[in-house]
Short mmCIF file of C-alpha atoms in Angstrom, two decimals:
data_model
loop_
_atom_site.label_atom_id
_atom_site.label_comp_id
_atom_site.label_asym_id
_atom_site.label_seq_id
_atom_site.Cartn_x
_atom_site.Cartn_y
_atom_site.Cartn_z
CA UNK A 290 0.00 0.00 0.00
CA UNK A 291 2.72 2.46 0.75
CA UNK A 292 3.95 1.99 -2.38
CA UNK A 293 1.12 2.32 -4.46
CA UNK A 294 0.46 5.98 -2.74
CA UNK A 295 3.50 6.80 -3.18
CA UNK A 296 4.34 5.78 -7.30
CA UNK A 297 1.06 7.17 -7.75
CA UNK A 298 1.50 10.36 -7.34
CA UNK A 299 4.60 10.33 -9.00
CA UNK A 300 2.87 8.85 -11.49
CA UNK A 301 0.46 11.64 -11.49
CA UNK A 302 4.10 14.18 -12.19
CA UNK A 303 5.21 12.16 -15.06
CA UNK A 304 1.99 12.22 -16.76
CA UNK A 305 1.05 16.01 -16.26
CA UNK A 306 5.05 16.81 -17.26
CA UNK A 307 3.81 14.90 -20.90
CA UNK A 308 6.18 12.09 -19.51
CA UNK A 309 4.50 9.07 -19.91
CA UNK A 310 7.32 7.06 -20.94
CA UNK A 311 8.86 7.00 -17.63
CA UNK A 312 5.86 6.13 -15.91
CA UNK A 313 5.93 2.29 -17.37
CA UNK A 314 8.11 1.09 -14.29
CA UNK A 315 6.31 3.05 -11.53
CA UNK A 316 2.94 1.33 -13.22
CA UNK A 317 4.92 -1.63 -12.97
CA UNK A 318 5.90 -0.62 -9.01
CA UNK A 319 2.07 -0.09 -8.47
CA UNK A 320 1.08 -3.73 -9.66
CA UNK A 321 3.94 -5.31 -7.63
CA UNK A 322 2.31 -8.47 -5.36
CA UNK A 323 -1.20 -7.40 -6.93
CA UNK A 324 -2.21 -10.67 -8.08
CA UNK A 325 -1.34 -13.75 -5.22
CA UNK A 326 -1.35 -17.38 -5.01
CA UNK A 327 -1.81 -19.86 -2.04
CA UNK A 328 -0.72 -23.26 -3.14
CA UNK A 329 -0.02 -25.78 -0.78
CA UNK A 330 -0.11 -23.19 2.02
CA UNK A 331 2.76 -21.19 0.45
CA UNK A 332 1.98 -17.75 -1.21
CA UNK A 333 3.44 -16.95 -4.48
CA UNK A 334 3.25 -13.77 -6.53
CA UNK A 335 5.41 -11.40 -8.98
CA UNK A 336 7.56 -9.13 -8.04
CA UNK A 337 8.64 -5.67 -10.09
CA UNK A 338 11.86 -5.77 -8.92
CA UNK A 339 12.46 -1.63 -9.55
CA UNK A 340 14.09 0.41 -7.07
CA UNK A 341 11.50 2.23 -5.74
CA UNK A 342 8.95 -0.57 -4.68
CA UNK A 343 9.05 -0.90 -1.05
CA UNK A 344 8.85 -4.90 -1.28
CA UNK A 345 11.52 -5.15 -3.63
CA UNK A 346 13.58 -2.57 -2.38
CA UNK A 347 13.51 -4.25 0.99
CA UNK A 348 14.34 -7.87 -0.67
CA UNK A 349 17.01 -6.62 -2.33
CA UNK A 350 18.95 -5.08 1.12
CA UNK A 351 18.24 -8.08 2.51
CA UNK A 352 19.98 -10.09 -0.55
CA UNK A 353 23.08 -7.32 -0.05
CA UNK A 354 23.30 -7.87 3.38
CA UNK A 355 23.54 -11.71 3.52
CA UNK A 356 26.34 -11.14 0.81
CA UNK A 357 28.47 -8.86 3.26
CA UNK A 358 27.22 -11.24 6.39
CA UNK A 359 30.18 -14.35 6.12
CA UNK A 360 33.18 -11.38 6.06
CA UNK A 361 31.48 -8.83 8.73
CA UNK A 362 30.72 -11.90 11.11
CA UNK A 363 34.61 -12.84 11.34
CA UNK A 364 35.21 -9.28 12.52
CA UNK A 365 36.00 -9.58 16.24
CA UNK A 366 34.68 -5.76 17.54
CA UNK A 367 32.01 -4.88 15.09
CA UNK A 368 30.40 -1.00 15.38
CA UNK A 369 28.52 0.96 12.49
CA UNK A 370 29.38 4.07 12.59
CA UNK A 371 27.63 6.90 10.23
CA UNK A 372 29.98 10.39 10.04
CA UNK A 373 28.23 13.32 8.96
CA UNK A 374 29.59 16.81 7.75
CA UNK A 375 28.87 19.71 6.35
CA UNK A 376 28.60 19.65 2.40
CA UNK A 377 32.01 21.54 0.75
CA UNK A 378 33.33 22.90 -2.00
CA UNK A 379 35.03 20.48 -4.70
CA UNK A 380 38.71 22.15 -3.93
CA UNK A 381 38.31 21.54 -0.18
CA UNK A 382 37.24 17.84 -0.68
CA UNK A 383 40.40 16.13 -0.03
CA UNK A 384 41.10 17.96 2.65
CA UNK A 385 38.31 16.96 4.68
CA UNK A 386 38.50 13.24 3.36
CA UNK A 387 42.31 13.71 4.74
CA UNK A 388 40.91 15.27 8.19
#
């Protein structure tokens, strides 16, 4: 559901920009997991596999992240750190890299 809101309305841009082109993979976002089927007690149904599908998007981190698991789990002293500064100027780039 959130991402049929959400491709919607940017559905809604493309088509008032006179883009309708690029609106053939959020349509295809919209329909993602639309039509299901139980058999045998499992659920099956088709994914759109774009970027900005929630279910996909979140299947696809997942994939990544089993990837990195085997190496990050033979770290001894794990810790995810995010650092943050302010944006600069191309020439002063290095620099703050270097710092």
């Amino acid at each position: 559901m959130i991402t049929q809101k959400m491709v919607l309305h940017l559905i809604r841009v493309l088509e008032a920009k006179g883009e309708t082109e690029r609106a053939k993979p959020y349509w295809n976002a919209y329909y993602c997991q639309n039509n299901l089927v139980i058999s045998n007690g499992k659920t099956y149904g088709k994914y759109c596999k774009t970027r900005f599908c929630t279910v996909c998007l979140s299947i696809r981190k997942a994939k990544i992240m089993n990837d990195y698991l085997p190496t990050i789990s033979e770290w001894k002293d794990t810790h995810f750190v995010t650092l943050t500064v302010k944006a600069v100027k191309e020439n002063k780039l290095s620099f703050m890299i270097d710092k």
